[in-house]
Amino acid sequence: MRTCRSKKFIVKVMFLAAIARPRFDCSRNKHFDGKIGIFPFAFKEPAKRNSKNRVAGTLETKPILSVTKEVYRRCLIDNVLPAIRAKWPQSNVISPIFIQQDNAKPHIDPMDVEFIEAATREGFDIRLSFQPPNSPDMNVLDLGYFRAIQSLQHQEAPNSIDELISAVEKSFDELSSESLNNVFLTLQLCMLEVMKNCGGNNYKVPHI
């Protein structure tokens, strides 16, 4: 069992996770695992003074405590878009790629000029869209992915920010394409239930 003096001392790091539905051929052979990437909102800076753990000048990982629109925009442009270009199946490059984001305040407008300029490079057509408001079941990350990755991450016992980031990235890498595909199947069923309820959310999340 691990303890700390106060909840103020619990290490916290925010991540931006980008996933898509895995792709399989008719024989269920995987040719795209759906895992675009998971990116921590953190930075490195040199330590200002000596301590028992490191000498002054040693690079330390620090979390970004306030994720603003500019921070979020830079993460999309510098991390998410290059990862999509590197990993996206070449057979689908000509089709529009939609990045769905929820309605959190730091998330940028779909018509953001700087993002659009970066998203249309190298022949790609990558677009932003908001999920419907007040609809957590339409967010595939909240619907099942974060719970799946959290159970894997809890098997580790990180004691520093670097160890925490490493544990989350390891759990992301270990998540199977089959589990990720099941989350998207659940999302599909939730969409059907919403239509049956005339747009409402008075239903139980289906289980298959």
Tab-separated table of C-alpha atoms in Angstrom:
chain	number	residue	atom	x	y	z
A	1	MET	CA	0.000	0.000	0.000
A	2	ARG	CA	1.281	3.468	-0.914
A	3	THR	CA	0.631	6.564	1.183
A	4	CYS	CA	1.198	10.310	0.868
A	5	ARG	CA	0.938	13.222	3.275
A	6	SER	CA	-1.947	14.888	1.455
A	7	LYS	CA	-3.864	14.640	-1.794
A	8	LYS	CA	-1.969	17.804	-2.808
A	9	PHE	CA	1.129	15.605	-3.194
A	10	ILE	CA	-0.494	13.135	-5.625
A	11	VAL	CA	1.309	13.322	-8.965
A	12	LYS	CA	-1.090	14.291	-11.748
A	13	VAL	CA	-0.418	14.515	-15.472
A	14	MET	CA	-2.940	15.178	-18.241
A	15	PHE	CA	-2.720	13.235	-21.516
A	16	LEU	CA	-4.152	13.654	-24.982
A	17	ALA	CA	-5.102	10.268	-26.426
A	18	ALA	CA	-5.869	9.776	-30.119
A	19	ILE	CA	-7.394	6.529	-31.354
A	20	ALA	CA	-9.329	5.248	-34.356
A	21	ARG	CA	-11.187	2.043	-35.046
A	22	PRO	CA	-8.792	-0.810	-35.878
A	23	ARG	CA	-8.945	-2.268	-39.374
A	24	PHE	CA	-8.969	-6.000	-40.157
A	25	ASP	CA	-9.156	-7.908	-43.422
A	26	CYS	CA	-11.732	-10.607	-44.174
A	27	SER	CA	-9.572	-13.174	-42.357
A	28	ARG	CA	-9.386	-10.986	-39.229
A	29	ASN	CA	-5.736	-10.168	-39.853
A	30	LYS	CA	-4.940	-6.733	-38.433
A	31	HIS	CA	-3.505	-4.121	-40.786
A	32	PHE	CA	-4.150	-1.006	-38.634
A	33	ASP	CA	-4.195	-1.198	-34.822
A	34	GLY	CA	-6.111	2.084	-34.352
A	35	LYS	CA	-3.631	3.503	-31.829
A	36	ILE	CA	-2.544	6.930	-33.065
A	37	GLY	CA	-0.745	7.961	-29.874
A	38	ILE	CA	-0.985	9.204	-26.310
A	39	PHE	CA	0.784	12.462	-25.482
A	40	PRO	CA	1.475	13.873	-21.992
A	41	PHE	CA	1.041	17.554	-21.265
A	42	ALA	CA	4.480	17.898	-19.704
A	43	PHE	CA	7.790	19.630	-20.318
A	44	LYS	CA	11.403	19.356	-19.192
A	45	GLU	CA	13.389	22.061	-17.425
A	46	PRO	CA	16.736	22.051	-15.569
A	47	ALA	CA	16.631	21.820	-11.774
A	48	LYS	CA	17.458	25.159	-10.145
A	49	ARG	CA	19.242	23.786	-7.082
A	50	ASN	CA	20.846	20.641	-5.694
A	51	SER	CA	18.863	18.064	-3.747
A	52	LYS	CA	19.399	14.552	-2.434
A	53	ASN	CA	17.794	13.193	-5.623
A	54	ARG	CA	19.696	15.164	-8.307
A	55	VAL	CA	22.218	17.922	-8.911
A	56	ALA	CA	21.389	21.396	-10.171
A	57	GLY	CA	20.955	21.514	-13.935
A	58	THR	CA	19.499	17.993	-14.247
A	59	LEU	CA	16.512	17.962	-16.582
A	60	GLU	CA	13.266	17.347	-14.696
A	61	THR	CA	9.865	16.485	-16.144
A	62	LYS	CA	7.155	18.903	-15.015
A	63	PRO	CA	3.416	18.643	-15.760
A	64	ILE	CA	1.652	21.481	-17.566
A	65	LEU	CA	-0.837	22.488	-14.880
A	66	SER	CA	-3.043	24.663	-17.086
A	67	VAL	CA	-3.904	23.337	-20.547
A	68	THR	CA	-4.996	26.363	-22.595
A	69	LYS	CA	-6.211	26.576	-26.173
A	70	GLU	CA	-2.693	27.409	-27.333
A	71	VAL	CA	-1.206	24.404	-25.497
A	72	TYR	CA	-3.905	22.139	-26.930
A	73	ARG	CA	-3.442	23.557	-30.454
A	74	ARG	CA	0.310	22.976	-30.318
A	75	CYS	CA	-0.207	19.372	-29.164
A	76	LEU	CA	-2.561	18.724	-32.077
A	77	ILE	CA	-0.263	20.286	-34.664
A	78	ASP	CA	3.082	19.022	-33.316
A	79	ASN	CA	2.039	15.549	-32.120
A	80	VAL	CA	-1.372	14.306	-33.275
A	81	LEU	CA	-1.275	15.369	-36.939
A	82	PRO	CA	2.227	13.919	-37.620
A	83	ALA	CA	1.182	10.666	-35.906
A	84	ILE	CA	-1.928	10.410	-38.097
A	85	ARG	CA	0.104	10.969	-41.254
A	86	ALA	CA	2.626	8.319	-40.191
A	87	LYS	CA	0.153	5.620	-39.129
A	88	TRP	CA	-3.025	6.106	-41.177
A	89	PRO	CA	-3.759	3.341	-43.741
A	90	GLN	CA	-2.622	4.619	-47.132
A	91	SER	CA	-5.736	3.225	-48.806
A	92	ASN	CA	-7.880	5.731	-46.872
A	93	VAL	CA	-5.705	8.842	-47.215
A	94	ILE	CA	-7.951	10.395	-49.889
A	95	SER	CA	-10.992	10.322	-47.581
A	96	PRO	CA	-11.604	13.041	-44.949
A	97	ILE	CA	-10.336	12.161	-41.461
A	98	PHE	CA	-12.395	13.596	-38.603
A	99	ILE	CA	-10.907	14.252	-35.171
A	100	GLN	CA	-13.786	14.283	-32.683
A	101	GLN	CA	-13.238	16.309	-29.527
A	102	ASP	CA	-15.570	16.972	-26.644
A	103	ASN	CA	-16.740	20.422	-25.566
A	104	ALA	CA	-14.019	21.213	-23.025
A	105	LYS	CA	-13.018	24.887	-22.951
A	106	PRO	CA	-9.394	24.403	-24.107
A	107	HIS	CA	-10.516	22.631	-27.289
A	108	ILE	CA	-10.146	24.800	-30.371
A	109	ASP	CA	-12.751	25.767	-32.954
A	110	PRO	CA	-13.032	23.422	-35.987
A	111	MET	CA	-12.411	26.454	-38.213
A	112	ASP	CA	-9.167	27.397	-36.443
A	113	VAL	CA	-6.960	28.839	-39.215
A	114	GLU	CA	-3.625	27.565	-37.871
A	115	PHE	CA	-4.957	24.030	-37.422
A	116	ILE	CA	-6.577	23.920	-40.877
A	117	GLU	CA	-3.332	25.037	-42.511
A	118	ALA	CA	-1.419	22.233	-40.765
A	119	ALA	CA	-4.150	19.610	-41.302
A	120	THR	CA	-4.224	19.936	-45.109
A	121	ARG	CA	-0.542	19.245	-45.721
A	122	GLU	CA	0.824	16.248	-47.673
A	123	GLY	CA	-2.508	15.545	-49.365
A	124	PHE	CA	-4.418	14.818	-46.138
A	125	ASP	CA	-7.856	16.245	-45.353
A	126	ILE	CA	-8.029	16.202	-41.535
A	127	ARG	CA	-10.932	18.017	-39.877
A	128	LEU	CA	-12.036	18.813	-36.348
A	129	SER	CA	-15.558	18.276	-35.054
A	130	PHE	CA	-17.284	18.558	-31.690
A	131	GLN	CA	-19.294	15.705	-30.229
A	132	PRO	CA	-22.915	16.518	-29.346
A	133	PRO	CA	-23.104	18.390	-26.005
A	134	ASN	CA	-24.073	16.456	-22.871
A	135	SER	CA	-23.480	13.123	-24.566
A	136	PRO	CA	-20.700	11.216	-22.736
A	137	ASP	CA	-21.684	7.979	-24.453
A	138	MET	CA	-20.686	9.497	-27.806
A	139	ASN	CA	-17.070	9.849	-26.635
A	140	VAL	CA	-15.293	6.595	-27.375
A	141	LEU	CA	-12.475	7.478	-24.959
A	142	ASP	CA	-14.826	7.997	-22.009
A	143	LEU	CA	-17.050	5.112	-23.035
A	144	GLY	CA	-14.524	2.381	-22.487
A	145	TYR	CA	-10.985	3.151	-23.561
A	146	PHE	CA	-9.878	5.122	-20.493
A	147	ARG	CA	-11.279	2.420	-18.200
A	148	ALA	CA	-9.451	-0.249	-20.162
A	149	ILE	CA	-6.136	1.591	-20.070
A	150	GLN	CA	-6.551	2.573	-16.402
A	151	SER	CA	-6.814	-1.043	-15.307
A	152	LEU	CA	-3.515	-1.747	-17.069
A	153	GLN	CA	-1.820	1.360	-15.656
A	154	HIS	CA	-2.865	0.498	-12.079
A	155	GLN	CA	-0.712	-2.613	-12.259
A	156	GLU	CA	2.320	-0.324	-12.094
A	157	ALA	CA	3.439	1.661	-9.011
A	158	PRO	CA	4.981	4.912	-10.326
A	159	ASN	CA	6.777	7.160	-7.859
A	160	SER	CA	7.652	10.039	-10.190
A	161	ILE	CA	6.232	11.904	-13.161
A	162	ASP	CA	8.589	10.089	-15.546
A	163	GLU	CA	7.490	6.716	-14.154
A	164	LEU	CA	3.815	7.709	-14.382
A	165	ILE	CA	4.182	8.778	-18.025
A	166	SER	CA	6.071	5.581	-18.798
A	167	ALA	CA	3.357	3.454	-17.145
A	168	VAL	CA	0.562	5.149	-19.107
A	169	GLU	CA	2.451	4.848	-22.396
A	170	LYS	CA	3.177	1.184	-21.660
A	171	SER	CA	-0.502	0.483	-20.954
A	172	PHE	CA	-1.395	2.238	-24.218
A	173	ASP	CA	1.037	0.025	-26.120
A	174	GLU	CA	-0.272	-3.140	-24.420
A	175	LEU	CA	-3.946	-2.430	-25.147
A	176	SER	CA	-5.032	-4.982	-27.737
A	177	SER	CA	-6.676	-4.030	-31.003
A	178	GLU	CA	-9.498	-6.442	-30.194
A	179	SER	CA	-10.314	-4.586	-26.957
A	180	LEU	CA	-10.184	-1.260	-28.780
A	181	ASN	CA	-12.464	-2.576	-31.499
A	182	ASN	CA	-14.962	-3.735	-28.847
A	183	VAL	CA	-15.109	-0.178	-27.477
A	184	PHE	CA	-16.066	1.105	-30.929
A	185	LEU	CA	-18.728	-1.614	-31.196
A	186	THR	CA	-20.194	-0.363	-27.905
A	187	LEU	CA	-20.170	3.190	-29.281
A	188	GLN	CA	-22.070	1.974	-32.334
A	189	LEU	CA	-24.715	0.334	-30.140
A	190	CYS	CA	-25.032	3.502	-28.055
A	191	MET	CA	-25.746	5.472	-31.217
A	192	LEU	CA	-28.537	3.030	-32.062
A	193	GLU	CA	-30.013	3.396	-28.554
A	194	VAL	CA	-29.928	7.200	-28.854
A	195	MET	CA	-31.887	7.007	-32.103
A	196	LYS	CA	-34.417	4.646	-30.511
A	197	ASN	CA	-34.871	7.226	-27.725
A	198	CYS	CA	-35.410	10.056	-30.246
A	199	GLY	CA	-32.099	11.659	-29.316
A	200	GLY	CA	-32.406	11.078	-25.573
A	201	ASN	CA	-29.974	9.354	-23.243
A	202	ASN	CA	-32.439	7.456	-21.067
A	203	TYR	CA	-31.037	3.995	-21.726
A	204	LYS	CA	-28.537	1.518	-20.346
A	205	VAL	CA	-25.259	1.085	-22.158
A	206	PRO	CA	-25.744	-2.101	-24.205
A	207	HIS	CA	-23.601	-5.133	-23.509
A	208	ILE	CA	-22.501	-7.593	-26.188
